[in-house]
Short mmCIF file of C-alpha atoms and ligand atoms in Angstrom, two decimals:
data_model
loop_
_atom_site.label_atom_id
_atom_site.label_comp_id
_atom_site.label_asym_id
_atom_site.label_seq_id
_atom_site.Cartn_x
_atom_site.Cartn_y
_atom_site.Cartn_z
CA MET K 73 92.42 51.24 -32.75
CA SER K 74 89.68 49.20 -31.26
CA THR K 75 86.13 49.27 -31.14
CA LEU K 76 83.87 48.04 -28.31
CA LYS K 77 81.47 45.94 -29.34
CA PHE K 78 77.79 46.63 -27.64
CA PRO K 79 75.41 44.31 -28.19
CA ALA K 80 72.52 45.57 -30.16
CA PRO K 81 69.75 46.95 -28.36
CA VAL K 82 66.96 44.57 -28.07
CA GLN K 83 63.41 45.03 -29.38
CA PRO K 84 61.05 43.18 -27.62
CA VAL K 85 58.99 40.95 -29.90
CA PRO K 86 55.63 40.29 -28.22
CA LEU K 87 53.69 37.34 -28.53
CA PHE K 88 50.65 39.36 -29.34
CA ASP K 89 50.37 43.40 -29.57
CA ALA K 90 46.82 44.57 -28.91
CA LYS K 91 47.69 48.64 -28.87
CA ILE K 92 48.67 48.75 -32.86
CA GLN K 93 44.68 47.94 -34.17
CA TYR K 94 43.84 50.19 -31.35
CA LYS K 95 45.75 53.10 -32.40
CA GLY K 96 45.13 52.64 -36.27
CA LEU K 97 41.23 52.54 -35.30
CA LYS K 98 41.27 55.08 -32.13
CA VAL K 99 38.99 57.64 -33.39
CA HIS K 100 35.97 55.69 -34.98
CA LEU K 101 36.73 53.28 -31.32
CA GLU K 102 36.07 56.42 -29.29
CA GLU K 103 33.31 57.44 -31.37
CA ALA K 104 31.93 54.48 -31.18
CA VAL K 105 31.72 54.11 -27.21
CA ARG K 106 30.67 57.39 -27.02
CA ARG K 107 27.33 56.82 -29.16
CA VAL K 108 26.89 54.15 -26.96
CA LEU K 109 27.37 56.61 -23.91
CA ASP K 110 24.90 59.38 -25.75
CA SER K 111 22.45 56.50 -26.99
CA GLY K 112 21.90 55.75 -23.14
CA CYS K 113 21.69 52.48 -24.33
CA ALA K 114 23.88 50.37 -22.38
CA ILE K 115 22.49 46.69 -22.52
CA GLY K 116 21.18 45.28 -25.89
CA GLY K 117 19.18 47.82 -28.51
CA LYS K 118 20.84 48.66 -31.70
CA GLU K 119 24.39 48.21 -31.55
CA VAL K 120 23.82 44.83 -29.79
CA GLU K 121 21.56 43.48 -32.70
CA GLY K 122 23.22 45.52 -35.69
CA PHE K 123 26.59 43.82 -34.81
CA GLU K 124 24.30 39.55 -34.54
CA GLN K 125 23.45 40.83 -37.93
CA GLU K 126 26.60 41.62 -39.47
CA PHE K 127 28.74 38.68 -37.63
CA ALA K 128 25.72 36.15 -39.47
CA ASN K 129 26.17 37.68 -42.42
CA PHE K 130 29.81 37.38 -42.45
CA CYS K 131 29.84 33.42 -41.60
CA GLY K 132 27.16 33.41 -44.07
CA ALA K 133 24.93 31.81 -41.48
CA ALA K 134 20.95 33.12 -40.53
CA CYS K 135 21.48 33.95 -37.02
CA ALA K 136 23.80 35.04 -34.86
CA VAL K 137 23.16 35.19 -30.62
CA ALA K 138 25.58 37.85 -28.56
CA CYS K 139 26.22 36.83 -25.21
CA ALA K 140 28.70 37.90 -23.00
CA SER K 141 32.15 35.11 -23.88
CA GLY K 142 33.12 32.99 -25.41
CA THR K 143 32.67 30.17 -22.81
CA ASP K 144 29.48 31.36 -22.23
CA ALA K 145 28.51 30.59 -25.31
CA ILE K 146 29.66 27.04 -25.64
CA SER K 147 27.28 26.85 -22.77
CA LEU K 148 24.68 28.15 -24.13
CA ALA K 149 24.83 26.11 -27.04
CA LEU K 150 24.85 22.97 -25.09
CA LYS K 151 21.90 23.85 -22.99
CA ALA K 152 20.01 24.71 -26.15
CA LEU K 153 20.45 21.01 -27.28
CA ASP K 154 19.24 20.26 -23.64
CA VAL K 155 22.81 19.06 -22.48
CA GLY K 156 22.57 17.65 -18.91
CA PRO K 157 23.26 15.17 -15.94
CA GLY K 158 24.21 11.69 -17.84
CA ASP K 159 25.00 13.22 -21.22
CA GLU K 160 27.94 12.47 -23.10
CA VAL K 161 29.87 15.04 -25.18
CA ILE K 162 32.69 14.20 -27.75
CA THR K 163 35.58 16.66 -27.67
CA THR K 164 38.89 16.90 -27.89
CA PRO K 165 41.79 17.19 -24.86
CA PHE K 166 43.91 19.28 -26.72
CA THR K 167 42.09 22.66 -26.64
CA PHE K 168 41.53 25.84 -23.81
CA PHE K 169 39.44 24.58 -20.64
CA ALA K 170 36.28 25.96 -21.62
CA THR K 171 35.79 23.37 -24.32
CA ALA K 172 35.12 20.37 -21.59
CA SER K 173 34.36 22.48 -18.22
CA CYS K 174 31.39 24.14 -20.01
CA VAL K 175 30.03 20.06 -20.83
CA ALA K 176 30.89 19.31 -17.55
CA ARG K 177 29.49 22.33 -15.42
CA LEU K 178 26.26 21.50 -17.13
CA GLY K 179 26.41 18.00 -15.15
CA ALA K 180 27.45 16.26 -18.64
CA THR K 181 30.30 14.37 -19.09
CA PRO K 182 33.20 15.14 -21.35
CA VAL K 183 34.55 11.86 -23.63
CA PHE K 184 37.86 12.61 -25.42
CA VAL K 185 39.17 11.53 -28.42
CA ASP K 186 42.88 11.68 -29.33
CA ILE K 187 44.27 14.53 -32.01
CA ASP K 188 45.93 14.31 -35.53
CA PRO K 189 49.40 14.35 -35.29
CA TYR K 190 49.56 17.23 -37.79
CA THR K 191 46.59 19.73 -37.30
CA PHE K 192 46.45 18.88 -34.02
CA ASN K 193 42.35 19.07 -34.37
CA ILE K 194 40.35 16.20 -32.91
CA ASN K 195 40.97 12.89 -35.29
CA PRO K 196 37.52 12.07 -36.93
CA ALA K 197 38.65 8.11 -37.25
CA LEU K 198 38.75 7.98 -33.53
CA ILE K 199 35.39 9.01 -33.01
CA GLU K 200 33.08 6.99 -33.89
CA ALA K 201 34.36 4.03 -31.13
CA LYS K 202 33.00 6.31 -28.27
CA ILE K 203 29.64 6.95 -29.59
CA THR K 204 27.23 5.51 -26.95
CA PRO K 205 23.17 6.17 -26.99
CA ARG K 206 24.63 9.13 -23.90
CA THR K 207 26.19 11.01 -26.36
CA LYS K 208 24.10 14.12 -26.81
CA ALA K 209 26.72 16.59 -29.21
CA ILE K 210 30.50 16.12 -30.78
CA MET K 211 31.88 19.57 -30.59
CA PRO K 212 35.24 19.67 -32.68
CA VAL K 213 37.84 22.75 -31.70
CA HIS K 214 38.68 24.13 -34.96
CA LEU K 215 42.37 24.97 -33.10
CA PHE K 216 45.06 27.78 -33.69
CA GLY K 217 43.21 29.32 -36.41
CA GLN K 218 42.88 25.70 -38.99
CA CYS K 219 39.20 23.95 -39.38
CA ALA K 220 38.49 20.35 -38.14
CA ASP K 221 38.25 18.14 -40.90
CA MET K 222 34.27 18.17 -40.60
CA GLU K 223 33.19 15.87 -43.35
CA PRO K 224 33.74 12.46 -42.10
CA ILE K 225 32.71 14.30 -38.50
CA TRP K 226 29.75 14.98 -40.76
CA HIS K 227 28.97 11.59 -41.41
CA ILE K 228 29.15 10.14 -38.32
CA ALA K 229 26.92 12.92 -36.85
CA GLU K 230 24.32 12.42 -39.62
CA LYS K 231 24.59 8.22 -39.24
CA HIS K 232 24.16 8.46 -35.41
CA ASP K 233 22.00 11.83 -35.38
CA ILE K 234 23.69 13.52 -33.18
CA PRO K 235 24.03 17.08 -33.73
CA VAL K 236 28.10 19.06 -33.81
CA ILE K 237 28.83 22.48 -32.43
CA GLU K 238 31.79 23.73 -33.50
CA ASP K 239 33.98 25.43 -30.88
CA ALA K 240 35.06 28.36 -33.06
CA ALA K 241 37.00 30.62 -30.53
CA GLN K 242 40.16 30.90 -32.58
CA SER K 243 38.84 30.37 -36.53
CA THR K 244 36.40 33.28 -37.27
CA GLY K 245 36.87 33.62 -40.68
CA SER K 246 38.37 29.98 -41.22
CA GLU K 247 36.94 28.08 -43.83
CA TYR K 248 36.49 24.46 -44.77
CA GLN K 249 35.23 23.32 -48.57
CA GLY K 250 34.45 27.30 -49.07
CA LYS K 251 32.51 27.52 -46.36
CA ARG K 252 33.05 29.71 -42.74
CA CYS K 253 33.33 28.51 -39.59
CA GLY K 254 29.96 29.41 -37.80
CA THR K 255 28.05 27.23 -40.61
CA LEU K 256 29.70 24.00 -40.69
CA GLY K 257 27.34 22.43 -37.56
CA ALA K 258 24.46 22.57 -36.09
CA MET K 259 25.42 25.89 -33.81
CA ALA K 260 28.65 27.45 -33.80
CA CYS K 261 30.99 29.25 -30.54
CA PHE K 262 32.65 32.71 -30.90
CA SER K 263 34.55 34.37 -28.52
CA PHE K 264 35.92 37.88 -29.05
CA TYR K 265 38.75 37.55 -26.06
CA PRO K 266 41.60 40.62 -27.16
CA THR K 267 43.78 37.84 -28.53
CA LYS K 268 41.30 36.08 -30.91
CA ASN K 269 41.14 37.12 -34.30
CA LEU K 270 38.26 39.14 -33.79
CA GLY K 271 39.34 40.54 -30.09
CA THR K 272 37.35 43.38 -28.31
CA TYR K 273 38.72 45.29 -25.38
CA GLY K 274 37.08 43.05 -22.63
CA ASP K 275 34.54 39.72 -22.72
CA GLY K 276 32.47 38.69 -25.77
CA GLY K 277 31.00 36.18 -27.00
CA MET K 278 28.51 35.05 -30.48
CA VAL K 279 26.66 31.51 -30.72
CA VAL K 280 25.95 31.28 -34.50
CA THR K 281 23.31 29.03 -36.28
CA ASN K 282 21.01 28.65 -39.34
CA ASP K 283 18.48 27.30 -37.02
CA ARG K 284 16.02 30.16 -36.13
CA GLU K 285 14.17 27.92 -33.19
CA TRP K 286 17.87 27.53 -31.64
CA ALA K 287 18.69 31.23 -31.98
CA ARG K 288 15.16 32.01 -30.51
CA LYS K 289 15.90 29.59 -27.52
CA LEU K 290 19.22 30.96 -27.04
CA VAL K 291 17.88 34.70 -27.33
CA GLY K 292 15.51 33.35 -24.07
CA LEU K 293 18.58 31.01 -22.29
CA ARG K 294 21.33 34.20 -22.27
CA ASN K 295 18.25 36.21 -20.85
CA HIS K 296 17.07 34.00 -17.80
CA GLY K 297 14.84 31.68 -19.55
CA MET K 298 12.71 34.48 -19.88
CA TYR K 299 10.50 34.46 -23.60
CA THR K 300 8.13 37.19 -21.79
CA ARG K 301 8.60 39.98 -19.48
CA TYR K 302 9.28 38.04 -16.29
CA TYR K 303 7.76 34.82 -16.97
CA HIS K 304 10.79 32.04 -16.73
CA GLU K 305 10.44 28.88 -18.71
CA GLU K 306 13.66 27.27 -18.62
CA MET K 307 16.71 27.53 -16.26
CA GLY K 308 18.55 30.74 -18.22
CA TRP K 309 21.00 32.77 -17.27
CA ASN K 310 22.35 36.51 -17.44
CA SER K 311 24.94 36.27 -20.21
CA ARG K 312 24.88 39.62 -22.55
CA LEU K 313 27.61 41.41 -24.63
CA ASP K 314 27.60 45.18 -23.67
CA ALA K 315 26.33 47.45 -25.76
CA ILE K 316 29.97 49.07 -25.55
CA GLN K 317 31.99 45.94 -27.03
CA ALA K 318 29.51 45.43 -29.44
CA ALA K 319 30.19 48.74 -31.11
CA MET K 320 33.60 48.58 -30.92
CA LEU K 321 33.45 45.57 -32.82
CA ARG K 322 31.14 47.01 -35.04
CA VAL K 323 34.01 49.34 -36.13
CA LYS K 324 36.94 46.23 -36.23
CA LEU K 325 34.32 43.75 -38.02
CA PRO K 326 34.63 44.90 -41.62
CA HIS K 327 39.26 44.86 -41.14
CA LEU K 328 38.82 41.09 -40.27
CA ASN K 329 39.38 39.82 -43.54
CA LEU K 330 42.56 41.76 -43.99
CA TRP K 331 43.97 40.97 -40.60
CA ASN K 332 43.29 37.86 -41.66
CA SER K 333 45.03 37.52 -44.60
CA ALA K 334 48.06 39.17 -43.47
CA ARG K 335 48.22 36.48 -40.48
CA GLN K 336 48.62 34.29 -43.79
CA GLN K 337 50.85 36.03 -44.85
CA ILE K 338 52.96 36.37 -41.87
CA ALA K 339 52.73 32.34 -41.61
CA SER K 340 54.14 31.39 -45.19
CA ARG K 341 57.17 34.34 -44.33
CA TYR K 342 57.35 31.67 -41.11
CA ASP K 343 57.52 29.20 -43.28
CA HIS K 344 59.98 30.65 -46.09
CA LEU K 345 62.18 32.09 -43.10
CA LEU K 346 62.66 28.85 -41.46
CA GLU K 347 63.57 27.17 -43.93
CA GLU K 348 65.82 29.60 -45.48
CA GLN K 349 68.28 29.09 -42.19
CA HIS K 350 67.27 25.36 -41.89
CA LEU K 351 66.01 25.38 -38.90
CA THR K 352 62.77 22.90 -40.10
CA GLY K 353 64.53 19.87 -38.68
CA PHE K 354 64.53 21.29 -35.74
CA LEU K 355 61.17 23.64 -35.81
CA THR K 356 58.47 21.39 -37.57
CA ARG K 357 56.22 24.30 -39.42
CA PRO K 358 52.52 24.61 -39.05
CA THR K 359 50.45 21.83 -41.79
CA ILE K 360 48.22 23.82 -43.64
CA ARG K 361 45.30 21.55 -45.13
CA THR K 362 44.24 22.22 -48.27
CA TYR K 363 40.40 21.76 -47.22
CA GLY K 364 39.91 25.31 -46.22
CA LYS K 365 41.37 28.42 -45.03
CA HIS K 366 43.61 28.83 -41.93
CA CYS K 367 43.35 32.14 -39.92
CA PHE K 368 46.51 31.60 -37.55
CA ASN K 369 45.08 33.14 -34.40
CA GLN K 370 48.73 31.14 -33.56
CA TYR K 371 51.02 30.19 -35.43
CA VAL K 372 52.66 26.48 -33.67
CA VAL K 373 55.63 24.88 -34.23
CA ARG K 374 57.22 21.46 -32.84
CA VAL K 375 60.31 21.91 -31.11
CA ALA K 376 62.68 18.79 -31.74
CA ASP K 377 64.29 16.60 -29.02
CA GLY K 378 62.78 17.36 -25.77
CA GLN K 379 64.18 21.11 -26.77
CA ARG K 380 61.05 23.20 -26.26
CA ASP K 381 61.26 24.30 -22.48
CA ALA K 382 65.09 25.42 -22.86
CA LEU K 383 64.53 27.39 -26.49
CA ARG K 384 61.83 29.08 -24.96
CA LYS K 385 63.72 30.13 -22.17
CA HIS K 386 66.57 31.30 -24.36
CA LEU K 387 64.20 33.43 -26.33
CA ALA K 388 62.51 34.87 -23.37
CA GLU K 389 65.93 35.90 -22.75
CA GLU K 390 66.35 37.16 -26.14
CA SER K 391 62.41 39.57 -25.75
CA VAL K 392 60.96 37.49 -27.73
CA GLY K 393 57.32 36.46 -26.62
CA THR K 394 55.91 33.14 -26.45
CA GLU K 395 53.25 30.76 -25.12
CA ILE K 396 52.46 27.45 -24.79
CA TYR K 397 49.22 26.30 -25.85
CA TYR K 398 48.84 23.61 -24.05
CA PRO K 399 51.31 22.75 -21.31
CA LEU K 400 48.66 20.12 -19.79
CA PRO K 401 46.27 18.22 -21.75
CA LEU K 402 42.77 18.61 -20.44
CA HIS K 403 42.65 14.38 -19.82
CA LEU K 404 45.31 15.03 -16.99
CA GLN K 405 43.87 18.26 -15.12
CA LYS K 406 42.88 17.92 -11.90
CA VAL K 407 39.61 19.47 -11.81
CA PHE K 408 39.00 16.43 -14.44
CA SER K 409 40.63 13.31 -12.35
CA TYR K 410 37.48 12.39 -11.54
CA LEU K 411 36.89 11.55 -14.97
CA GLY K 412 39.69 8.03 -14.48
CA TYR K 413 41.84 9.18 -17.43
CA GLN K 414 45.53 7.85 -16.28
CA PRO K 415 48.57 9.49 -18.71
CA GLY K 416 49.26 7.52 -22.00
CA ASP K 417 45.43 7.51 -22.54
CA PHE K 418 46.00 9.73 -25.53
CA PRO K 419 49.14 9.60 -27.21
CA VAL K 420 48.96 11.94 -29.58
CA THR K 421 47.66 14.65 -27.40
CA GLU K 422 50.60 14.18 -24.57
CA LYS K 423 53.23 14.25 -27.18
CA ALA K 424 52.00 17.70 -28.44
CA CYS K 425 51.68 19.36 -25.04
CA LYS K 426 55.22 18.97 -24.61
CA GLU K 427 56.42 19.91 -28.10
CA VAL K 428 54.49 22.83 -29.40
CA LEU K 429 55.39 26.54 -29.33
CA ALA K 430 53.56 29.38 -30.39
CA LEU K 431 55.31 32.15 -32.14
CA PRO K 432 54.18 36.20 -31.85
CA MET K 433 51.89 36.17 -34.73
CA PHE K 434 49.56 39.28 -34.87
CA PRO K 435 48.17 41.08 -38.27
CA GLU K 436 50.69 43.77 -37.82
CA LEU K 437 54.51 41.51 -36.86
CA THR K 438 56.73 43.03 -38.92
CA LEU K 439 59.04 41.09 -41.37
CA GLU K 440 62.34 42.34 -39.45
CA GLN K 441 60.72 41.58 -35.93
CA GLN K 442 59.92 37.93 -37.71
CA ARG K 443 63.44 38.12 -38.50
CA LYS K 444 64.77 38.59 -35.02
CA VAL K 445 62.48 35.92 -33.87
CA VAL K 446 64.14 33.34 -36.02
CA GLN K 447 67.24 34.77 -35.74
CA SER K 448 66.98 34.28 -32.06
CA CYS K 449 66.15 30.48 -32.74
CA LEU K 450 68.87 29.90 -34.51
CA GLY K 451 71.05 31.42 -31.78
CA TYR K 452 69.62 29.13 -29.80
CA LEU K 453 70.99 26.18 -31.87
CA VAL K 454 74.28 27.43 -32.22
CA LYS K 455 74.33 27.89 -28.72
CA GLU K 456 73.41 24.73 -27.98
CA ARG K 457 75.79 22.96 -30.38
CA GLY K 458 78.73 25.12 -28.81
CA LEU K 459 77.48 23.70 -25.31
CA ARG K 460 77.43 20.25 -26.71
CA GLN K 461 80.98 20.36 -28.38
CA ALA K 462 82.23 22.09 -25.09
CA ALA K 463 81.18 18.98 -22.81
C1 PLP C 516 38.77 31.28 -26.16
C2 PLP C 516 38.77 30.22 -26.01
C3 PLP C 516 37.57 29.49 -25.38
C4 PLP C 516 36.97 30.84 -24.52
O1 PLP C 516 36.66 31.68 -24.61
P1 PLP C 516 36.17 33.25 -23.77
O2 PLP C 516 35.86 34.29 -24.52
O3 PLP C 516 37.49 33.21 -23.45
O4 PLP C 516 35.34 32.57 -22.74
C5 PLP C 516 37.22 28.48 -25.45
N1 PLP C 516 37.24 27.26 -26.34
C6 PLP C 516 38.54 28.00 -27.20
C7 PLP C 516 39.05 26.77 -27.82
C8 PLP C 516 38.89 28.91 -26.56
O5 PLP C 516 40.37 29.25 -27.58
#
């Protein structure tokens, strides 16, 4: 008797799944939206102010100023420091575009510094050589959920009297030396884009600071530079967080610590499963620095032997979602060609761009789903070795 073997039905494992959190909080989210609609106050008001205060408390900071996106948060923070034409801002080329585009849109020049090969964050040892009399700020990015190594950056910043702005878009809830992101520089910029650790159902952002003067300035800048109604003191713009988004974020914020611990557990499960399947030579696991707490916005591995793209294709065929953050470094982007950088200028970043792969990561990811991800990686290696032996 022969048994026909059909392949097991493929259960897709998405890179990210926003629907599970929505289902869990549906009643409360919908109640929050209804509360805003009933109030007739769609812009500003109680919900936005309440969320600003709660978010500042979460970070352990004095002030939080909400705005329309993480991108705007960066622009507002830079503008509050008066960054403009002729100024330079030191940052990393291995980040999302907005980190540097906000500098450039204000007419200033992003000055890139290569990254640490283990954390993918700005390499503090390379910063000081890039400081000039025009350096207006240093903007480290806490990439993938792990803080940049801030202590050496603080020393450089203090020595040269240059403020530090955190791009904390991917690290809401991360810590460095026991302090949360948002308190590690003069100002910190957060994003509530749906895939961030605290994501909403649209766009949103926040600038966090301990300095009340800066907070006051940010409040003016996000509202047309207007401190007294219809009297415009400086060139601000319109960048507000909708009351509906604020109300939904207030529902989600109390869960963030739990969600972040779930992400940490999922990361250590990946670490364990990759080890168990002897995959750690092929896939280099994330390096976790003991100086802080990683909140794993992404679980990013390095793929050996130039096989990243082939592995990604195989995983896609097996319905495992992955992403490449980021395939092309900022210094080699077409829009930044005027800065004059060349391939080879930042070798550590350029190598990372060729090797990194983000695996599925969200707080509700199950062990079974993770097993499938790791099995699929193993399946790729078996297939690839078979092909090589046949050749
Ligand atoms: C998401 C992100 C931003 C921009 O945030 P938006 O809310 O999408 O505008 C900026 N910097 C980094 C590092 C990000 O990941």
